mmCIF file of N, CA, C and O in Angstrom:
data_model
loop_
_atom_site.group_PDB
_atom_site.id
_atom_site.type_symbol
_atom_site.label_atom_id
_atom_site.label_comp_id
_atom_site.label_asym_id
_atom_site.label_seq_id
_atom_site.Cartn_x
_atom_site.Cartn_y
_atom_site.Cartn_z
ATOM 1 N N UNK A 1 14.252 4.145 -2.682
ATOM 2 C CA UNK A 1 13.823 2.963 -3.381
ATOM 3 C C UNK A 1 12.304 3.051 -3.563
ATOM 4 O O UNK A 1 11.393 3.268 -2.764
ATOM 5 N N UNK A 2 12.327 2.870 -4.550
ATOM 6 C CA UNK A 2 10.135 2.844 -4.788
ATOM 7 C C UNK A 2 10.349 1.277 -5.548
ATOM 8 O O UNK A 2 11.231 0.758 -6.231
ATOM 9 N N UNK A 3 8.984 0.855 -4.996
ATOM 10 C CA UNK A 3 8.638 -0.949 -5.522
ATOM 11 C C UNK A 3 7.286 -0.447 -6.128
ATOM 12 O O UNK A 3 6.605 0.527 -5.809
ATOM 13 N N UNK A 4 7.104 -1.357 -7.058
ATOM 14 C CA UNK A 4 5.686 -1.005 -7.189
ATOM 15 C C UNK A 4 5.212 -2.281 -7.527
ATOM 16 O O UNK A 4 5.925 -2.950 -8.274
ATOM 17 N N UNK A 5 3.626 -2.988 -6.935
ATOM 18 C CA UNK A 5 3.471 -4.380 -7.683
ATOM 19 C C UNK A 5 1.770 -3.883 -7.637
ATOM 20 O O UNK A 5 1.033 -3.139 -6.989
ATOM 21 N N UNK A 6 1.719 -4.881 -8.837
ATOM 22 C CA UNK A 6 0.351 -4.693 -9.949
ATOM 23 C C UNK A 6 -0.169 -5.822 -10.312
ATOM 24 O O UNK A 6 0.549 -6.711 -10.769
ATOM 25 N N UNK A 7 -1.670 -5.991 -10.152
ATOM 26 C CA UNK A 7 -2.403 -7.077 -10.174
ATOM 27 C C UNK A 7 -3.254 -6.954 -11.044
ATOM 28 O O UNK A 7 -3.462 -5.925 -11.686
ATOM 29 N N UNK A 8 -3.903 -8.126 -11.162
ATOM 30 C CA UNK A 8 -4.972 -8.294 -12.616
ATOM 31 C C UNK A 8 -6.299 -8.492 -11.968
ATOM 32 O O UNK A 8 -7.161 -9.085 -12.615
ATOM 33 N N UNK A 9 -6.585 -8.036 -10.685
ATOM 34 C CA UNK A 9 -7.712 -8.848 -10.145
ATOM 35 C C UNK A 9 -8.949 -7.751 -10.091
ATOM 36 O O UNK A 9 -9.183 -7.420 -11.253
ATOM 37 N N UNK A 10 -9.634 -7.216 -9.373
ATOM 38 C CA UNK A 10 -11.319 -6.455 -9.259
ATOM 39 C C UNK A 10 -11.013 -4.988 -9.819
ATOM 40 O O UNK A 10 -11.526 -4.172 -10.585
ATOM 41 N N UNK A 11 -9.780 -5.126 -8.926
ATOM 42 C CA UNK A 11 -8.991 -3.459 -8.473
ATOM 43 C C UNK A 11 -9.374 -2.883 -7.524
ATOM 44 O O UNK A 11 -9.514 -3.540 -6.492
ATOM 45 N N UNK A 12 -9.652 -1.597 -7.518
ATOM 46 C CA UNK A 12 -10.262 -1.004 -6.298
ATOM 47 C C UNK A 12 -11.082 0.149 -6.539
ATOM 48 O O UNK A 12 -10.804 0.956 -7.426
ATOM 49 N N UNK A 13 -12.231 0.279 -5.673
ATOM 50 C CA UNK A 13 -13.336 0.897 -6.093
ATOM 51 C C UNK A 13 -12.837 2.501 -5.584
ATOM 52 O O UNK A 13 -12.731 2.847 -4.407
ATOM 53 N N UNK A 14 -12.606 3.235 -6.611
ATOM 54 C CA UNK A 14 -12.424 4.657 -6.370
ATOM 55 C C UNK A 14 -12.669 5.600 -5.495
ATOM 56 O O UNK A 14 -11.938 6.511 -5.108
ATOM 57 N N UNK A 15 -14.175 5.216 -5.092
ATOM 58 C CA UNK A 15 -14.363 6.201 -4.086
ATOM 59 C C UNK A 15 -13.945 5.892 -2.452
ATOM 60 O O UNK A 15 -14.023 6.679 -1.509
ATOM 61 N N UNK A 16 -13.276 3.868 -2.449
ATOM 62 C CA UNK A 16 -12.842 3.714 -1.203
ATOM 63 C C UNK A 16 -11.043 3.642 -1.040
ATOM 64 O O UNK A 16 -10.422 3.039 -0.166
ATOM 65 N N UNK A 17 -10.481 4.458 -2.175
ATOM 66 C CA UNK A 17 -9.047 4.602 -2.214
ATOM 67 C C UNK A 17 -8.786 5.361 -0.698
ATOM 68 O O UNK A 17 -7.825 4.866 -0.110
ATOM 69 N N UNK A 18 -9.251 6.123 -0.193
ATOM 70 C CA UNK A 18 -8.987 6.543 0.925
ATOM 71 C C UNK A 18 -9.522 5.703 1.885
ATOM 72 O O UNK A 18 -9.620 6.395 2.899
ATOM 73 N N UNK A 19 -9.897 4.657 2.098
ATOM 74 C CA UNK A 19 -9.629 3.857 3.273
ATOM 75 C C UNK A 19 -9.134 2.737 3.263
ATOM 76 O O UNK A 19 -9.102 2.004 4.252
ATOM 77 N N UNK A 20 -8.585 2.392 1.908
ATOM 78 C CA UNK A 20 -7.918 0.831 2.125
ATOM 79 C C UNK A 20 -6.639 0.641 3.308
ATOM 80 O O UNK A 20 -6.696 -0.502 3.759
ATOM 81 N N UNK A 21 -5.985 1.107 3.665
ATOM 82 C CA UNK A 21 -5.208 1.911 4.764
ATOM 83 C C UNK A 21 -5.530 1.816 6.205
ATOM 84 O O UNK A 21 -4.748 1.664 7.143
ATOM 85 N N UNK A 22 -7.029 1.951 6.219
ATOM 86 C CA UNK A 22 -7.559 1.854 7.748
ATOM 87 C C UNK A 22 -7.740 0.330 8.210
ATOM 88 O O UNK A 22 -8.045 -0.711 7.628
ATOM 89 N N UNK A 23 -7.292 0.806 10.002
ATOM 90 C CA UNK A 23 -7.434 -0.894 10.015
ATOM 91 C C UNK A 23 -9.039 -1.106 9.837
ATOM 92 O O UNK A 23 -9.884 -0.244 10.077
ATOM 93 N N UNK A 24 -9.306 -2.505 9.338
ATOM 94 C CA UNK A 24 -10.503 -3.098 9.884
ATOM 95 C C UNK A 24 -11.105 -3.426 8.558
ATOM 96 O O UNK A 24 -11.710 -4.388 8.084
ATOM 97 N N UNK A 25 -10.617 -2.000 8.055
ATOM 98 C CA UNK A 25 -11.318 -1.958 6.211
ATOM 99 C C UNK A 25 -10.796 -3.105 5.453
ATOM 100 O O UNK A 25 -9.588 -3.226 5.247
ATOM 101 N N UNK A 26 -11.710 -3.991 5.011
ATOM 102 C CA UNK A 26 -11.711 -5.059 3.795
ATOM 103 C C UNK A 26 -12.886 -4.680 2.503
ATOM 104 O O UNK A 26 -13.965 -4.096 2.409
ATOM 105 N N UNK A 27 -12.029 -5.333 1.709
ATOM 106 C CA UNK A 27 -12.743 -5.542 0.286
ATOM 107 C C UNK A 27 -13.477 -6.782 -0.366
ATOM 108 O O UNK A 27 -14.139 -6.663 -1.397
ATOM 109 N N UNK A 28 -13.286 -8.188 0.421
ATOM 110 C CA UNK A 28 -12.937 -9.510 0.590
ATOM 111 C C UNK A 28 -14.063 -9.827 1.667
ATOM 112 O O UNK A 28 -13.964 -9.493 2.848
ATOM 113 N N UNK A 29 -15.000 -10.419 1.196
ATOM 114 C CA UNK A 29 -15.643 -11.586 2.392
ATOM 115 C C UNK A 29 -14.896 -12.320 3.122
ATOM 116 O O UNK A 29 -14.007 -13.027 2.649
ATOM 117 N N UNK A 30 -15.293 -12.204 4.930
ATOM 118 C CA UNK A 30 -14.500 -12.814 4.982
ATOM 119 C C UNK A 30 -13.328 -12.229 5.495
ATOM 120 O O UNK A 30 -12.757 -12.956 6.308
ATOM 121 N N UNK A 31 -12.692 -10.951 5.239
ATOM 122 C CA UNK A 31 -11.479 -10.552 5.321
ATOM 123 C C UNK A 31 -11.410 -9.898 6.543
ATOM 124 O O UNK A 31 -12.435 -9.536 7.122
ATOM 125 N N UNK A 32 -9.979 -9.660 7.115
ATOM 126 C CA UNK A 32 -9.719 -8.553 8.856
ATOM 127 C C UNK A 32 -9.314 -7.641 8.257
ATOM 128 O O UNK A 32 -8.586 -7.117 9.100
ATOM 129 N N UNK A 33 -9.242 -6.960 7.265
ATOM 130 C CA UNK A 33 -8.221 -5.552 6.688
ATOM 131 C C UNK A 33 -7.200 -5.258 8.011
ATOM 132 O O UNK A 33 -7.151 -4.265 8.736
ATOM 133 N N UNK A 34 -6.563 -6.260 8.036
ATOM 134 C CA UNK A 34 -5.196 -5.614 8.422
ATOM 135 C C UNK A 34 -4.225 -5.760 7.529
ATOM 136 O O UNK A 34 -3.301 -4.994 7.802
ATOM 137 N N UNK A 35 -4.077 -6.226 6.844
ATOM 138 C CA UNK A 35 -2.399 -6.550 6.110
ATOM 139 C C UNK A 35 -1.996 -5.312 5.440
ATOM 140 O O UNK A 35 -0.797 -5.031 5.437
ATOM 141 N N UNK A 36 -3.125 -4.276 4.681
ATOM 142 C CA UNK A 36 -2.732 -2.941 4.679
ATOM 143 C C UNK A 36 -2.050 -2.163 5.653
ATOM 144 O O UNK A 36 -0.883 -1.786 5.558
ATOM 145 N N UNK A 37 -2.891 -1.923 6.668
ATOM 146 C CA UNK A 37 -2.679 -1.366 7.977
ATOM 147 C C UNK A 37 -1.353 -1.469 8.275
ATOM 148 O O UNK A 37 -0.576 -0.516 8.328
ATOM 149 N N UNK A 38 -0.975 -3.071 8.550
ATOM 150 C CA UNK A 38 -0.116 -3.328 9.078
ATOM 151 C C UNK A 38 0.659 -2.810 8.428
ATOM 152 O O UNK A 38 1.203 -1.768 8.792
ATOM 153 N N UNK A 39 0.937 -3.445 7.202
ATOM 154 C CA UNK A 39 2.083 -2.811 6.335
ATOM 155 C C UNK A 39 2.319 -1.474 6.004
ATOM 156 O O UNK A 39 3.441 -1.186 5.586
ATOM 157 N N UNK A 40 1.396 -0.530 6.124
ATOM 158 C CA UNK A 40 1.214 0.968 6.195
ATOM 159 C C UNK A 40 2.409 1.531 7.298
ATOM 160 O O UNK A 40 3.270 2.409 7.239
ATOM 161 N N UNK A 41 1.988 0.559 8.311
ATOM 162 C CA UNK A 41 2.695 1.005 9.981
ATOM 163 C C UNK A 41 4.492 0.883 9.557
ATOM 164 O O UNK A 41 5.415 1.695 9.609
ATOM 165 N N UNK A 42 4.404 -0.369 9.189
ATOM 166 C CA UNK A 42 5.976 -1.021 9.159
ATOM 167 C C UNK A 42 6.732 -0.011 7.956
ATOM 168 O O UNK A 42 7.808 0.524 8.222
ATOM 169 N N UNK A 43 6.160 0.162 6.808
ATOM 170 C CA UNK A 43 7.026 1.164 5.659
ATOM 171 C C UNK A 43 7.027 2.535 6.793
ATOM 172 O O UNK A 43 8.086 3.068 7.126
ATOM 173 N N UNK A 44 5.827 2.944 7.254
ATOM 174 C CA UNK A 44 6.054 4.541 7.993
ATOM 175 C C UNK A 44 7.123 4.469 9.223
ATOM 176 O O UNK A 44 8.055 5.209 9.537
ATOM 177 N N UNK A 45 6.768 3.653 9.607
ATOM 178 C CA UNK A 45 8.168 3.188 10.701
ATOM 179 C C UNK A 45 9.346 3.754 10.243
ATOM 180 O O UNK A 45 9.946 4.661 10.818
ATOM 181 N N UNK A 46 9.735 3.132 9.038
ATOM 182 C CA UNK A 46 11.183 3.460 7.980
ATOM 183 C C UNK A 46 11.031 4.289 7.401
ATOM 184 O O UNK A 46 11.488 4.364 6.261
ATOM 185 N N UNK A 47 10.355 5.202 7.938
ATOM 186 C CA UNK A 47 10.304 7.121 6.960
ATOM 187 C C UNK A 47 9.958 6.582 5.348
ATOM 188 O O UNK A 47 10.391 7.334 4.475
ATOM 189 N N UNK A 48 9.188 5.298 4.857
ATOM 190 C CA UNK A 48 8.643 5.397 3.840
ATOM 191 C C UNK A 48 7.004 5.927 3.912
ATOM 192 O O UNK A 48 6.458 6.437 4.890
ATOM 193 N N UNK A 49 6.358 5.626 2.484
ATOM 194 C CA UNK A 49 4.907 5.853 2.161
ATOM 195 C C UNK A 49 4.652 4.714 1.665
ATOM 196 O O UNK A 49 5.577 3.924 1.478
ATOM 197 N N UNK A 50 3.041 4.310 1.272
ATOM 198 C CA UNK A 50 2.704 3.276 0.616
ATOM 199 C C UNK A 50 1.232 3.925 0.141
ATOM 200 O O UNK A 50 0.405 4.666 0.671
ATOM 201 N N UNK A 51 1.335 3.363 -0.918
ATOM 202 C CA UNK A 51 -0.234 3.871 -1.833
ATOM 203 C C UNK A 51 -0.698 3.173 -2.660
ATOM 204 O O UNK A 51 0.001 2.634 -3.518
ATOM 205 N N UNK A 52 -2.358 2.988 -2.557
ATOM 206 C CA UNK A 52 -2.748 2.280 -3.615
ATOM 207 C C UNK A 52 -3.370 3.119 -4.981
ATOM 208 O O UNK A 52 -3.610 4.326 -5.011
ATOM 209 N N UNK A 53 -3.492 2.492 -5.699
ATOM 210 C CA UNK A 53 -4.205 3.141 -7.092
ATOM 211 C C UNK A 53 -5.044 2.239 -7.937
ATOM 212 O O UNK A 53 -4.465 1.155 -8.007
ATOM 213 N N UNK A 54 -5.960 2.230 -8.485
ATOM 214 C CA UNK A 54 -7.037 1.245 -9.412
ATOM 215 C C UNK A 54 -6.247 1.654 -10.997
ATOM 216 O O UNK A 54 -6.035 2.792 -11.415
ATOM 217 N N UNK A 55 -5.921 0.386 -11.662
ATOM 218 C CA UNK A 55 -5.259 0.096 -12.834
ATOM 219 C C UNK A 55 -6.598 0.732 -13.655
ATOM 220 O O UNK A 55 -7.727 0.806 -13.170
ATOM 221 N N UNK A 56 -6.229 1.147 -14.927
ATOM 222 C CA UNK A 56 -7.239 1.454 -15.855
ATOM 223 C C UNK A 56 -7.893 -0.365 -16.397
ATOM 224 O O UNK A 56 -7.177 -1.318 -16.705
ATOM 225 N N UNK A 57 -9.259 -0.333 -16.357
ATOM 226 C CA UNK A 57 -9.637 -1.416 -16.826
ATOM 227 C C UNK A 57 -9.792 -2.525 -15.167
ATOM 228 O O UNK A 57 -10.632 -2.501 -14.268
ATOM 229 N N UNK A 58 -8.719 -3.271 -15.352
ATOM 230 C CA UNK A 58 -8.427 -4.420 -14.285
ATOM 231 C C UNK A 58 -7.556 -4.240 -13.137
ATOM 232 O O UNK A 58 -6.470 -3.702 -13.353
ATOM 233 N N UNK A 59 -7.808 -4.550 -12.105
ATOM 234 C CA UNK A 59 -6.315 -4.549 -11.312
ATOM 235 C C UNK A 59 -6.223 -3.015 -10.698
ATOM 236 O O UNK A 59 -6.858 -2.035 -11.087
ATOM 237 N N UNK A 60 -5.133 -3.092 -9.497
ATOM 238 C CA UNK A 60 -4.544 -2.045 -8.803
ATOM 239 C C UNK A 60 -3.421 -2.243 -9.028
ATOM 240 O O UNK A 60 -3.093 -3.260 -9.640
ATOM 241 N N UNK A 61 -2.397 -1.223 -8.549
ATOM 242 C CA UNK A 61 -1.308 -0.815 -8.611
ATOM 243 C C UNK A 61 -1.028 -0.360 -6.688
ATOM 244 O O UNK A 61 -1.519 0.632 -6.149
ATOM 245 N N UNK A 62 -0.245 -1.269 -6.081
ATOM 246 C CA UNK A 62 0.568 -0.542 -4.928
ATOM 247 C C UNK A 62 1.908 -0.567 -5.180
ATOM 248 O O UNK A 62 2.646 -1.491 -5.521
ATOM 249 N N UNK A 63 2.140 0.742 -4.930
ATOM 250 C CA UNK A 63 3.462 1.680 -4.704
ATOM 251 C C UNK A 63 3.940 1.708 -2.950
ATOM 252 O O UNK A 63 3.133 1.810 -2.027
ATOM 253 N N UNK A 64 4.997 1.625 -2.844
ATOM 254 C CA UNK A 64 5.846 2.063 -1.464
ATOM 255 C C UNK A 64 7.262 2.077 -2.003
ATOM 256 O O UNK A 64 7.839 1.367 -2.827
ATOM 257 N N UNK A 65 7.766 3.487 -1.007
ATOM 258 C CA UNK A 65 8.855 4.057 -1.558
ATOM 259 C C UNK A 65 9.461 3.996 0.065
ATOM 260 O O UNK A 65 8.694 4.305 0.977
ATOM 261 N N UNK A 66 10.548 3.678 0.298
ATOM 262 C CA UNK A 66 11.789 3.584 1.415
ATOM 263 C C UNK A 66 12.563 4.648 0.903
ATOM 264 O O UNK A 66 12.584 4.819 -0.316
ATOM 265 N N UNK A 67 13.529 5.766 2.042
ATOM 266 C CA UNK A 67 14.325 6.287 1.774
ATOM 267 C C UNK A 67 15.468 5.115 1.568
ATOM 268 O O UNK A 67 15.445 3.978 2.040
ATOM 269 N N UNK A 68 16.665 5.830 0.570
ATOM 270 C CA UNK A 68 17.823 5.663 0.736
ATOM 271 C C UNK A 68 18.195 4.836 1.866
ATOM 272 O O UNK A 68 17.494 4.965 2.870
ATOM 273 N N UNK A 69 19.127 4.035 1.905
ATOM 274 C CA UNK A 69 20.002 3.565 2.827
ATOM 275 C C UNK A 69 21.755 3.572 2.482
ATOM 276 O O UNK A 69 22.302 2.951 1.570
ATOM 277 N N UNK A 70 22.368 4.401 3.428
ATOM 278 C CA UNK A 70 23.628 4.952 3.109
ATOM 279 C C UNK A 70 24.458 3.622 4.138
ATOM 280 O O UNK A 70 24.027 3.100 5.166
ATOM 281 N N UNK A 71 25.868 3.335 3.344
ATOM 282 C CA UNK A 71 26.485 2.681 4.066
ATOM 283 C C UNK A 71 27.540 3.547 4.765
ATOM 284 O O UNK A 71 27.717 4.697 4.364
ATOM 285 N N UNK A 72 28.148 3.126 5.644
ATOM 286 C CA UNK A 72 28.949 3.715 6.149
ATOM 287 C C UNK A 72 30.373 3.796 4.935
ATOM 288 O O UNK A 72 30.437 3.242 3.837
ATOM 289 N N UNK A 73 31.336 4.628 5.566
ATOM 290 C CA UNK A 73 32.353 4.466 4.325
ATOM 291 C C UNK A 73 33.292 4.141 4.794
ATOM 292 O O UNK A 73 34.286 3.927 4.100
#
């Protein structure tokens, strides 16, 4: 399963795509940069990934992809 959700807001500054991920790191006055983190932990938990990307123009793009889930038969 891959989700992907996309915003209209600053986006994200290119050269800090590699740390939005870490705890502590914010973009936001004001902010705890955990809700990345956290959520980083909880998809890797479930053998997924999660990634951000800066939209052309406005806005980011996060992606997270979950494996498969098989039912029994």
């Amino acid at each position: 399963m891959l989700v992907a959700v996309e915003d209209t807001g600053v986006g994200i500054d290119e050269g800090k795509v590699d740390q939005l991920f870490n705890a502590f790191f914010t973009t936001k006055p004001g902010g705890m940069g955990m809700g990345l983190s956290i959520s980083r932990s909880i998809i890797e938990r479930h053998g997924g990934r999660i990634w951000g990307l800066p939209n052309a123009g406005h806005g980011a793009t996060f992606h997270f992809a979950l494996p498969g889930i098989r039912h029994p038969e």
